[in-house]
Amino acid sequence: MDYQGDIPASPKALQEFGDKYRKIRNTLKYLLSNLYDFKPADSVPVPASSLDGWAAASSISLSAT
């Protein structure tokens, strides 16, 4: 069996993958850097009727399982 053609790995493809990885990494670093002074006790509750409320409830139910 010939497995050489399964995953293309040219220098251009590796460069594009590296660029996408760096963009995601830098975005996550930026988002996390904004949480340095976050205090859950001071946060405002999200109304359950909003899209954010649905997302928060879904994430809580997923993390509970």
PDB file of N, CA and C in Angstrom:
ATOM      1  N   MET A   1       0.840  -1.176   0.000  1.00  0.00           N
ATOM      2  CA  MET A   1       0.000   0.000   0.000  1.00  0.00           C
ATOM      3  C   MET A   1       0.887   1.242   0.000  1.00  0.00           C
ATOM      4  N   ASP A   2       0.461   2.234  -0.742  1.00  0.00           N
ATOM      5  CA  ASP A   2       1.209   3.483  -0.849  1.00  0.00           C
ATOM      6  C   ASP A   2       0.518   4.554  -0.009  1.00  0.00           C
ATOM      7  N   TYR A   3       1.183   5.027   1.048  1.00  0.00           N
ATOM      8  CA  TYR A   3       0.618   6.036   1.950  1.00  0.00           C
ATOM      9  C   TYR A   3       1.175   7.434   1.700  1.00  0.00           C
ATOM     10  N   GLN A   4       1.985   7.612   0.683  1.00  0.00           N
ATOM     11  CA  GLN A   4       2.629   8.905   0.451  1.00  0.00           C
ATOM     12  C   GLN A   4       1.654   9.997   0.028  1.00  0.00           C
ATOM     13  N   GLY A   5       0.568   9.643  -0.604  1.00  0.00           N
ATOM     14  CA  GLY A   5      -0.377  10.649  -1.079  1.00  0.00           C
ATOM     15  C   GLY A   5      -1.517  10.938  -0.122  1.00  0.00           C
ATOM     16  N   ASP A   6      -1.530  10.324   1.055  1.00  0.00           N
ATOM     17  CA  ASP A   6      -2.634  10.504   1.996  1.00  0.00           C
ATOM     18  C   ASP A   6      -2.723  11.929   2.537  1.00  0.00           C
ATOM     19  N   ILE A   7      -1.614  12.477   3.007  1.00  0.00           N
ATOM     20  CA  ILE A   7      -1.602  13.808   3.606  1.00  0.00           C
ATOM     21  C   ILE A   7      -0.577  14.655   2.861  1.00  0.00           C
ATOM     22  N   PRO A   8      -1.049  15.664   2.141  1.00  0.00           N
ATOM     23  CA  PRO A   8      -0.084  16.512   1.440  1.00  0.00           C
ATOM     24  C   PRO A   8       0.701  17.358   2.445  1.00  0.00           C
ATOM     25  N   ALA A   9       1.993  17.360   2.334  1.00  0.00           N
ATOM     26  CA  ALA A   9       2.840  18.100   3.265  1.00  0.00           C
ATOM     27  C   ALA A   9       3.894  18.877   2.498  1.00  0.00           C
ATOM     28  N   SER A  10       3.442  19.896   1.800  1.00  0.00           N
ATOM     29  CA  SER A  10       4.375  20.749   1.080  1.00  0.00           C
ATOM     30  C   SER A  10       4.807  21.884   2.015  1.00  0.00           C
ATOM     31  N   PRO A  11       5.893  22.554   1.689  1.00  0.00           N
ATOM     32  CA  PRO A  11       6.312  23.695   2.525  1.00  0.00           C
ATOM     33  C   PRO A  11       5.230  24.777   2.625  1.00  0.00           C
ATOM     34  N   LYS A  12       4.485  24.989   1.537  1.00  0.00           N
ATOM     35  CA  LYS A  12       3.418  25.998   1.559  1.00  0.00           C
ATOM     36  C   LYS A  12       2.297  25.567   2.512  1.00  0.00           C
ATOM     37  N   ALA A  13       1.912  24.284   2.481  1.00  0.00           N
ATOM     38  CA  ALA A  13       0.858  23.796   3.367  1.00  0.00           C
ATOM     39  C   ALA A  13       1.287  23.895   4.824  1.00  0.00           C
ATOM     40  N   LEU A  14       2.547  23.579   5.115  1.00  0.00           N
ATOM     41  CA  LEU A  14       3.047  23.689   6.483  1.00  0.00           C
ATOM     42  C   LEU A  14       3.095  25.142   6.934  1.00  0.00           C
ATOM     43  N   GLN A  15       3.446  26.053   6.037  1.00  0.00           N
ATOM     44  CA  GLN A  15       3.471  27.483   6.365  1.00  0.00           C
ATOM     45  C   GLN A  15       2.065  27.983   6.684  1.00  0.00           C
ATOM     46  N   GLU A  16       1.085  27.576   5.883  1.00  0.00           N
ATOM     47  CA  GLU A  16      -0.300  27.987   6.122  1.00  0.00           C
ATOM     48  C   GLU A  16      -0.809  27.434   7.446  1.00  0.00           C
ATOM     49  N   PHE A  17      -0.484  26.187   7.745  1.00  0.00           N
ATOM     50  CA  PHE A  17      -0.889  25.602   9.022  1.00  0.00           C
ATOM     51  C   PHE A  17      -0.264  26.365  10.187  1.00  0.00           C
ATOM     52  N   GLY A  18       1.014  26.705  10.055  1.00  0.00           N
ATOM     53  CA  GLY A  18       1.695  27.464  11.102  1.00  0.00           C
ATOM     54  C   GLY A  18       1.067  28.832  11.315  1.00  0.00           C
ATOM     55  N   ASP A  19       0.685  29.497  10.225  1.00  0.00           N
ATOM     56  CA  ASP A  19       0.042  30.809  10.333  1.00  0.00           C
ATOM     57  C   ASP A  19      -1.305  30.702  11.047  1.00  0.00           C
ATOM     58  N   LYS A  20      -2.085  29.687  10.691  1.00  0.00           N
ATOM     59  CA  LYS A  20      -3.389  29.503  11.346  1.00  0.00           C
ATOM     60  C   LYS A  20      -3.213  29.180  12.825  1.00  0.00           C
ATOM     61  N   TYR A  21      -2.237  28.338  13.134  1.00  0.00           N
ATOM     62  CA  TYR A  21      -1.961  27.997  14.530  1.00  0.00           C
ATOM     63  C   TYR A  21      -1.580  29.241  15.325  1.00  0.00           C
ATOM     64  N   ARG A  22      -0.715  30.090  14.767  1.00  0.00           N
ATOM     65  CA  ARG A  22      -0.289  31.308  15.464  1.00  0.00           C
ATOM     66  C   ARG A  22      -1.448  32.270  15.674  1.00  0.00           C
ATOM     67  N   LYS A  23      -2.347  32.380  14.696  1.00  0.00           N
ATOM     68  CA  LYS A  23      -3.510  33.261  14.847  1.00  0.00           C
ATOM     69  C   LYS A  23      -4.407  32.791  15.982  1.00  0.00           C
ATOM     70  N   ILE A  24      -4.665  31.489  16.034  1.00  0.00           N
ATOM     71  CA  ILE A  24      -5.504  30.946  17.105  1.00  0.00           C
ATOM     72  C   ILE A  24      -4.814  31.121  18.451  1.00  0.00           C
ATOM     73  N   ARG A  25      -3.531  30.815  18.525  1.00  0.00           N
ATOM     74  CA  ARG A  25      -2.779  30.945  19.779  1.00  0.00           C
ATOM     75  C   ARG A  25      -2.778  32.386  20.269  1.00  0.00           C
ATOM     76  N   ASN A  26      -2.529  33.329  19.372  1.00  0.00           N
ATOM     77  CA  ASN A  26      -2.484  34.732  19.773  1.00  0.00           C
ATOM     78  C   ASN A  26      -3.860  35.249  20.182  1.00  0.00           C
ATOM     79  N   THR A  27      -4.907  34.782  19.525  1.00  0.00           N
ATOM     80  CA  THR A  27      -6.258  35.180  19.914  1.00  0.00           C
ATOM     81  C   THR A  27      -6.574  34.676  21.312  1.00  0.00           C
ATOM     82  N   LEU A  28      -6.237  33.419  21.610  1.00  0.00           N
ATOM     83  CA  LEU A  28      -6.487  32.874  22.945  1.00  0.00           C
ATOM     84  C   LEU A  28      -5.661  33.589  24.002  1.00  0.00           C
ATOM     85  N   LYS A  29      -4.415  33.929  23.682  1.00  0.00           N
ATOM     86  CA  LYS A  29      -3.585  34.679  24.626  1.00  0.00           C
ATOM     87  C   LYS A  29      -4.202  36.040  24.923  1.00  0.00           C
ATOM     88  N   TYR A  30      -4.737  36.707  23.891  1.00  0.00           N
ATOM     89  CA  TYR A  30      -5.370  38.005  24.077  1.00  0.00           C
ATOM     90  C   TYR A  30      -6.612  37.881  24.951  1.00  0.00           C
ATOM     91  N   LEU A  31      -7.456  36.880  24.659  1.00  0.00           N
ATOM     92  CA  LEU A  31      -8.678  36.700  25.446  1.00  0.00           C
ATOM     93  C   LEU A  31      -8.364  36.377  26.904  1.00  0.00           C
ATOM     94  N   LEU A  32      -7.390  35.512  27.132  1.00  0.00           N
ATOM     95  CA  LEU A  32      -7.024  35.160  28.507  1.00  0.00           C
ATOM     96  C   LEU A  32      -6.389  36.330  29.246  1.00  0.00           C
ATOM     97  N   SER A  33      -5.675  37.190  28.541  1.00  0.00           N
ATOM     98  CA  SER A  33      -5.042  38.324  29.210  1.00  0.00           C
ATOM     99  C   SER A  33      -6.066  39.322  29.736  1.00  0.00           C
ATOM    100  N   ASN A  34      -7.273  39.309  29.179  1.00  0.00           N
ATOM    101  CA  ASN A  34      -8.322  40.207  29.650  1.00  0.00           C
ATOM    102  C   ASN A  34      -9.021  39.694  30.897  1.00  0.00           C
ATOM    103  N   LEU A  35      -8.685  38.504  31.355  1.00  0.00           N
ATOM    104  CA  LEU A  35      -9.345  37.928  32.532  1.00  0.00           C
ATOM    105  C   LEU A  35      -8.558  38.126  33.821  1.00  0.00           C
ATOM    106  N   TYR A  36      -7.472  38.887  33.793  1.00  0.00           N
ATOM    107  CA  TYR A  36      -6.612  38.995  34.976  1.00  0.00           C
ATOM    108  C   TYR A  36      -7.342  39.578  36.181  1.00  0.00           C
ATOM    109  N   ASP A  37      -8.316  40.469  35.970  1.00  0.00           N
ATOM    110  CA  ASP A  37      -9.008  41.087  37.100  1.00  0.00           C
ATOM    111  C   ASP A  37     -10.469  40.632  37.219  1.00  0.00           C
ATOM    112  N   PHE A  38     -10.827  39.533  36.578  1.00  0.00           N
ATOM    113  CA  PHE A  38     -12.206  39.038  36.618  1.00  0.00           C
ATOM    114  C   PHE A  38     -12.510  38.413  37.967  1.00  0.00           C
ATOM    115  N   LYS A  39     -13.623  38.826  38.535  1.00  0.00           N
ATOM    116  CA  LYS A  39     -14.094  38.263  39.804  1.00  0.00           C
ATOM    117  C   LYS A  39     -15.515  37.754  39.577  1.00  0.00           C
ATOM    118  N   PRO A  40     -15.747  36.441  39.657  1.00  0.00           N
ATOM    119  CA  PRO A  40     -17.085  35.909  39.399  1.00  0.00           C
ATOM    120  C   PRO A  40     -18.161  36.511  40.300  1.00  0.00           C
ATOM    121  N   ALA A  41     -17.795  36.898  41.524  1.00  0.00           N
ATOM    122  CA  ALA A  41     -18.787  37.466  42.437  1.00  0.00           C
ATOM    123  C   ALA A  41     -19.306  38.815  41.940  1.00  0.00           C
ATOM    124  N   ASP A  42     -18.494  39.536  41.167  1.00  0.00           N
ATOM    125  CA  ASP A  42     -18.898  40.851  40.665  1.00  0.00           C
ATOM    126  C   ASP A  42     -19.584  40.794  39.310  1.00  0.00           C
ATOM    127  N   SER A  43     -19.713  39.630  38.722  1.00  0.00           N
ATOM    128  CA  SER A  43     -20.283  39.528  37.382  1.00  0.00           C
ATOM    129  C   SER A  43     -21.795  39.726  37.408  1.00  0.00           C
ATOM    130  N   VAL A  44     -22.320  40.174  36.286  1.00  0.00           N
ATOM    131  CA  VAL A  44     -23.747  40.432  36.138  1.00  0.00           C
ATOM    132  C   VAL A  44     -24.420  39.162  35.641  1.00  0.00           C
ATOM    133  N   PRO A  45     -25.526  38.737  36.250  1.00  0.00           N
ATOM    134  CA  PRO A  45     -26.201  37.531  35.762  1.00  0.00           C
ATOM    135  C   PRO A  45     -26.764  37.732  34.355  1.00  0.00           C
ATOM    136  N   VAL A  46     -26.728  36.685  33.584  1.00  0.00           N
ATOM    137  CA  VAL A  46     -27.194  36.724  32.199  1.00  0.00           C
ATOM    138  C   VAL A  46     -28.656  36.299  32.171  1.00  0.00           C
ATOM    139  N   PRO A  47     -29.536  37.088  31.524  1.00  0.00           N
ATOM    140  CA  PRO A  47     -30.942  36.683  31.436  1.00  0.00           C
ATOM    141  C   PRO A  47     -31.086  35.360  30.677  1.00  0.00           C
ATOM    142  N   ALA A  48     -31.908  34.475  31.198  1.00  0.00           N
ATOM    143  CA  ALA A  48     -32.072  33.150  30.589  1.00  0.00           C
ATOM    144  C   ALA A  48     -32.716  33.222  29.209  1.00  0.00           C
ATOM    145  N   SER A  49     -33.426  34.299  28.922  1.00  0.00           N
ATOM    146  CA  SER A  49     -34.108  34.408  27.634  1.00  0.00           C
ATOM    147  C   SER A  49     -33.183  34.853  26.505  1.00  0.00           C
ATOM    148  N   SER A  50     -31.959  35.248  26.809  1.00  0.00           N
ATOM    149  CA  SER A  50     -31.039  35.713  25.770  1.00  0.00           C
ATOM    150  C   SER A  50     -30.237  34.545  25.188  1.00  0.00           C
ATOM    151  N   LEU A  51     -29.591  34.796  24.075  1.00  0.00           N
ATOM    152  CA  LEU A  51     -28.743  33.786  23.448  1.00  0.00           C
ATOM    153  C   LEU A  51     -27.561  33.457  24.353  1.00  0.00           C
ATOM    154  N   ASP A  52     -27.021  34.471  25.020  1.00  0.00           N
ATOM    155  CA  ASP A  52     -25.924  34.237  25.958  1.00  0.00           C
ATOM    156  C   ASP A  52     -26.378  33.368  27.129  1.00  0.00           C
ATOM    157  N   GLY A  53     -27.600  33.582  27.587  1.00  0.00           N
ATOM    158  CA  GLY A  53     -28.136  32.764  28.672  1.00  0.00           C
ATOM    159  C   GLY A  53     -28.278  31.314  28.252  1.00  0.00           C
ATOM    160  N   TRP A  54     -28.740  31.096  27.028  1.00  0.00           N
ATOM    161  CA  TRP A  54     -28.863  29.729  26.521  1.00  0.00           C
ATOM    162  C   TRP A  54     -27.491  29.073  26.433  1.00  0.00           C
ATOM    163  N   ALA A  55     -26.502  29.821  25.913  1.00  0.00           N
ATOM    164  CA  ALA A  55     -25.146  29.271  25.782  1.00  0.00           C
ATOM    165  C   ALA A  55     -24.555  28.959  27.152  1.00  0.00           C
ATOM    166  N   ALA A  56     -24.783  29.835  28.127  1.00  0.00           N
ATOM    167  CA  ALA A  56     -24.261  29.598  29.473  1.00  0.00           C
ATOM    168  C   ALA A  56     -24.912  28.371  30.091  1.00  0.00           C
ATOM    169  N   ALA A  57     -26.228  28.232  29.940  1.00  0.00           N
ATOM    170  CA  ALA A  57     -26.924  27.074  30.493  1.00  0.00           C
ATOM    171  C   ALA A  57     -26.469  25.785  29.809  1.00  0.00           C
ATOM    172  N   SER A  58     -26.249  25.847  28.506  1.00  0.00           N
ATOM    173  CA  SER A  58     -25.787  24.665  27.772  1.00  0.00           C
ATOM    174  C   SER A  58     -24.381  24.257  28.230  1.00  0.00           C
ATOM    175  N   SER A  59     -23.517  25.250  28.420  1.00  0.00           N
ATOM    176  CA  SER A  59     -22.155  24.908  28.847  1.00  0.00           C
ATOM    177  C   SER A  59     -22.141  24.359  30.260  1.00  0.00           C
ATOM    178  N   ILE A  60     -23.020  24.857  31.122  1.00  0.00           N
ATOM    179  CA  ILE A  60     -23.082  24.333  32.478  1.00  0.00           C
ATOM    180  C   ILE A  60     -23.588  22.891  32.463  1.00  0.00           C
ATOM    181  N   SER A  61     -24.602  22.618  31.648  1.00  0.00           N
ATOM    182  CA  SER A  61     -25.139  21.253  31.601  1.00  0.00           C
ATOM    183  C   SER A  61     -24.132  20.298  30.970  1.00  0.00           C
ATOM    184  N   LEU A  62     -23.347  20.761  30.004  1.00  0.00           N
ATOM    185  CA  LEU A  62     -22.326  19.912  29.407  1.00  0.00           C
ATOM    186  C   LEU A  62     -21.186  19.623  30.372  1.00  0.00           C
ATOM    187  N   SER A  63     -20.809  20.627  31.151  1.00  0.00           N
ATOM    188  CA  SER A  63     -19.712  20.418  32.089  1.00  0.00           C
ATOM    189  C   SER A  63     -20.133  19.561  33.283  1.00  0.00           C
ATOM    190  N   ALA A  64     -21.434  19.492  33.560  1.00  0.00           N
ATOM    191  CA  ALA A  64     -21.922  18.687  34.685  1.00  0.00           C
ATOM    192  C   ALA A  64     -21.919  17.197  34.344  1.00  0.00           C
ATOM    193  N   THR A  65     -21.935  16.863  33.061  1.00  0.00           N
ATOM    194  CA  THR A  65     -21.964  15.444  32.678  1.00  0.00           C
ATOM    195  C   THR A  65     -20.599  14.870  32.524  1.00  0.00           C
TER     196      THR A  65
END
